[in-house]
Structure formats: C-alpha cells, structure tokens
Coordinates of C-alpha atoms in Angstrom, one line a residue:
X17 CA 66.9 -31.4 26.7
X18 CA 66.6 -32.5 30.3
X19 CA 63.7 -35.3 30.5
X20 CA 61.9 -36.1 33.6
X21 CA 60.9 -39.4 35.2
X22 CA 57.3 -38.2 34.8
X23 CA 58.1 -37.7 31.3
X24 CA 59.7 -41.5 30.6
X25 CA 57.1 -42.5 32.6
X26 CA 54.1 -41.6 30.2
X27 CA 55.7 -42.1 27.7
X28 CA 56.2 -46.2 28.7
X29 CA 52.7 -45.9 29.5
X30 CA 51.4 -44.5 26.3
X31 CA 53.8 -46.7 23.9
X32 CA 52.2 -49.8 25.8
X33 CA 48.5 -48.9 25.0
X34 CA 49.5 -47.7 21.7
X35 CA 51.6 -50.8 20.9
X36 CA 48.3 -53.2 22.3
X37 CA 46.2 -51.7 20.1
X38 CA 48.1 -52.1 17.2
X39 CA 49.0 -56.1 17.9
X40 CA 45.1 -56.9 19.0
X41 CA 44.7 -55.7 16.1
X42 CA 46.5 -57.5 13.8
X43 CA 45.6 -60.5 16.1
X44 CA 42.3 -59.4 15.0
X45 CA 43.3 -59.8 11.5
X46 CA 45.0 -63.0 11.6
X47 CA 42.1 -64.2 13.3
X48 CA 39.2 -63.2 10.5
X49 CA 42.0 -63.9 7.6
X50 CA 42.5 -67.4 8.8
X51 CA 39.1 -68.1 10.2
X52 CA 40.9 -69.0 13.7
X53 CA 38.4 -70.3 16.8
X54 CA 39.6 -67.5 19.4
X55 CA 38.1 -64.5 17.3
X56 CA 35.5 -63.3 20.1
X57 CA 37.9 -63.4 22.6
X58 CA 40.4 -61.8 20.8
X59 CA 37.7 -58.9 19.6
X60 CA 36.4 -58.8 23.2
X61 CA 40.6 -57.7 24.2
X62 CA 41.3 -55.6 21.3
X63 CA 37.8 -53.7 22.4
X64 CA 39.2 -53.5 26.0
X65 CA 42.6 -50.9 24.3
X66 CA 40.8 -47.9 23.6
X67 CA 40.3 -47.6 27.8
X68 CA 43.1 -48.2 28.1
X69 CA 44.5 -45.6 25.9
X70 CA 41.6 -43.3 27.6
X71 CA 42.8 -43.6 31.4
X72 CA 46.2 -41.9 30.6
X73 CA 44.5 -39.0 28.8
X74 CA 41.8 -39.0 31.6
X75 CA 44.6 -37.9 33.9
X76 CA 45.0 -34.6 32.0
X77 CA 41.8 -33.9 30.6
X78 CA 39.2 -35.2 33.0
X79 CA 36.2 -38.0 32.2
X80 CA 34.3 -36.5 29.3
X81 CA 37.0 -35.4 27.1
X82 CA 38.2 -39.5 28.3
X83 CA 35.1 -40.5 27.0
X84 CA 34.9 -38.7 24.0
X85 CA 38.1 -40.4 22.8
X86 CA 37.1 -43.6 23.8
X87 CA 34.2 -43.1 21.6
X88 CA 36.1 -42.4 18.7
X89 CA 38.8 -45.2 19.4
X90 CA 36.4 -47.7 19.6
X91 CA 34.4 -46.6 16.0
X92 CA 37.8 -46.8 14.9
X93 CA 38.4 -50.4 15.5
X94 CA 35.1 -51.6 14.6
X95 CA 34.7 -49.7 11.6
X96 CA 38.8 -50.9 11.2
X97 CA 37.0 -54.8 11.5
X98 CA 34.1 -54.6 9.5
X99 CA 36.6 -53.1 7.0
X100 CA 38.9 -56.6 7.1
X101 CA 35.9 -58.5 6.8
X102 CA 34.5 -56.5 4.1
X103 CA 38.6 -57.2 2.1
X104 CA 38.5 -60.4 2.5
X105 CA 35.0 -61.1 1.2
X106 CA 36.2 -58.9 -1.7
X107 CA 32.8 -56.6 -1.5
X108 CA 34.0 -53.5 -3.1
X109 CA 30.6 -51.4 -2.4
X110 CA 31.5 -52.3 1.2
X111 CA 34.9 -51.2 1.3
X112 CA 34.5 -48.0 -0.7
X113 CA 31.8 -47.1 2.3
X114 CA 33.7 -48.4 5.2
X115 CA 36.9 -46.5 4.1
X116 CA 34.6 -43.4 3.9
X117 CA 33.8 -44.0 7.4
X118 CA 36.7 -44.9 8.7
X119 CA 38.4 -41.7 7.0
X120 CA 35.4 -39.4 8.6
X121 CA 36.7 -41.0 11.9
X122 CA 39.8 -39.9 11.4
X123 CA 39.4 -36.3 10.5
X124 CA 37.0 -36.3 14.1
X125 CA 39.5 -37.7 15.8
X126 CA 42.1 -35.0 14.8
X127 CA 39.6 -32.4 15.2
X128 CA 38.5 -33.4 19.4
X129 CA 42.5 -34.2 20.0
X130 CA 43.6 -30.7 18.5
X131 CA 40.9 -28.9 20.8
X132 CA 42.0 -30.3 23.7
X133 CA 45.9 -29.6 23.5
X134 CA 47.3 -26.4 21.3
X135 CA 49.9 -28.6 20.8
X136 CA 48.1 -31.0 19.1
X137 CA 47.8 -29.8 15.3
X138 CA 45.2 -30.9 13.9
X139 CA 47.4 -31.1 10.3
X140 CA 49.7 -33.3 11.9
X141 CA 47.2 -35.6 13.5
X142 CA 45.0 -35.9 10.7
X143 CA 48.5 -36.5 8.5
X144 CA 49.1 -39.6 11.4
X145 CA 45.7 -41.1 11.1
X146 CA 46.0 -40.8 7.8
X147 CA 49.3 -43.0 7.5
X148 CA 47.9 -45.5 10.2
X149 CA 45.0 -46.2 8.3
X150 CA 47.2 -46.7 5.0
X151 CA 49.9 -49.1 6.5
X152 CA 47.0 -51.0 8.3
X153 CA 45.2 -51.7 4.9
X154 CA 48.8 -52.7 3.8
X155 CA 48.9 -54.9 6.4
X156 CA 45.1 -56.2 5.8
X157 CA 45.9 -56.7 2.2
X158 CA 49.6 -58.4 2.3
X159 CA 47.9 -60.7 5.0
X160 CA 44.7 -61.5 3.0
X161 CA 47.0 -62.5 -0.1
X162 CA 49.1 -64.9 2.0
X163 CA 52.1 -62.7 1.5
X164 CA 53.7 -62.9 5.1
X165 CA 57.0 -61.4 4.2
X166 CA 55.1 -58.2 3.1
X167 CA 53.1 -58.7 6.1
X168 CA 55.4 -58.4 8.4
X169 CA 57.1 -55.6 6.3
X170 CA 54.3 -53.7 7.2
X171 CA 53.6 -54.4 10.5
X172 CA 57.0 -53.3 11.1
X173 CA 55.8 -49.7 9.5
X174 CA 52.9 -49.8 11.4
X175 CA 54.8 -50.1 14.9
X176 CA 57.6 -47.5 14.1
X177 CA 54.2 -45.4 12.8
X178 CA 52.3 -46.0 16.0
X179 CA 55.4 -45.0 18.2
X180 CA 55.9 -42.0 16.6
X181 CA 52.1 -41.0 17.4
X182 CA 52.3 -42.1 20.9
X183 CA 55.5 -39.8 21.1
X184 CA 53.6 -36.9 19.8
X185 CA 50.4 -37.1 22.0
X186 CA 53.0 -37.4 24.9
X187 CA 54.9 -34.5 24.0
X188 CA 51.8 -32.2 23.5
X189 CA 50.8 -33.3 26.9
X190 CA 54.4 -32.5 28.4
X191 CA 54.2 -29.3 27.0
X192 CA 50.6 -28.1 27.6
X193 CA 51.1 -29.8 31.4
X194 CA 54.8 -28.9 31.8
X195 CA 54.0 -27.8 35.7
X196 CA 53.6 -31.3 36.4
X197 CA 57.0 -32.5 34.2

C-alpha cells in the first residue's frame, strides 16, 4: 500500500494531539493523586487538547461538526476529572454516577464520529472508548494505590491504545477524503 506524505502527515498530527491528551491527563492525575501545587495550570493545558484534536478534524468536516466534538472531548475530560477526584475520595455513590456519565459520553461520541465518516463504525468506536475508559481507570486506580510499576504498566496500554485510535480516525479520513491523499 502506497502511503502519501499527506497521509504521514496527519497521521504525525493526529498521534501528537492524541498522545497530549493522554499525558495532560495523567499529569492531571498525578497532580489530584498527590495533591501537587500546579493542578490549575495543568487542568487549564489538558483543557486546551480537545482544540487541538478539533482543528485537524475541522479541516475535513467544517466548524460545527469541530465544535460538536470539541464538545464532547471536553465532557469527556471533565467528567474523566471529577471521576479521579471522586476515586480517590473513595465516594462510591459518586463514581457509580460519574462512570454512567462518562460511559453515556462515550456511546455519543461514537454515535456523532460514525455520522460523520462511513468509515467510522460506530461498533468499533464505541469498542475504543470503551477500552480507553477501562485502561484509564486502571491507570487512576494503580496510581491512587501507590502502585507505580502497575502505573506505568498501564500507561503503557493506554498509549499503544490511544495510537491505535488516532490511526483509525486517520484512516477513515484517508479513505472518505482519498481525493486529497
């Protein structure tokens, strides 16, 4: 399979704003877990990803479908911080209703990225966001119980995870877009 520039090109792109949002993240986490000083800042950049992550759909898909996922991205991570907060204090009532959320975010999210992209099945996505949302909280709870080999285990799953999503939402757009690949 021949692979264009273009092609290489987005795909650097969208593993960089994928990759960010996955380490702000667990910045985010080290931050709450460990009660660190820099945790408004560090909100504040991990807040700034889901742009990010919107201008190189906006190229394909035009401002409100960019907007639309920016939406979602950014419930995602605030419902994904709440959620760490909610572990660490241990509040079960909290968690059980955060996950819910956070799961109803999902299933919306691979519902508006399968419309917008035949090549984007919404099985597959929701299968993803699924598996992102599992290795996170087994990053969340290896993290919370001081277990940094585990930790790190999972972070490690979580990038090769998050690569593997940035591939597919790059692929479906070289395919649906393959006039200007």
């Amino acid at each position: 399979m021949n692979v264009s520039v273009k092609h290489v090109n987005l795909l650097t792109l969208m593993n960089l704003a994928w990759e960010q949002h996955i380490m702000w993240t667990r910045m985010l986490l080290i931050s709450i877990a460990d009660n660190l000083g820099d945790l408004d800042a560090t909100r504040a950049r991990l807040l700034q990803n889901p742009k990010d992550i919107v201008n190189i759909f906006r190229r394909y898909y035009g401002n409100t479908v960019a907007n639309k996922i920016e939406r979602l991205l950014t419930e995602h991570l605030e419902i994904g911080e709440r959620l760490i907060v909610a572990l660490k204090n241990n509040n079960k009532r909290l968690v059980a209703e955060l996950d819910a959320k956070w799961h109803k975010n999902a299933d919306e999210m691979a519902d508006f990225f399968s419309s917008i992209n035949p090549y984007y099945s919404r099985e597959m996505l929701k299968k993803m966001f699924y598996e992102h949302l599992n290795l996170t909280y087994e990053e969340v709870n290896a993290r919370l119980k001081r277990d940094y080999r585990a930790d790190i285990r999972a972070f490690d799953k979580v990038q090769q995870e998050i690569l593997d999503m940035s591939e597919f939402f790059v692929n479906g757009i070289v395919k649906q877009f393959s006039n200007l690949f």
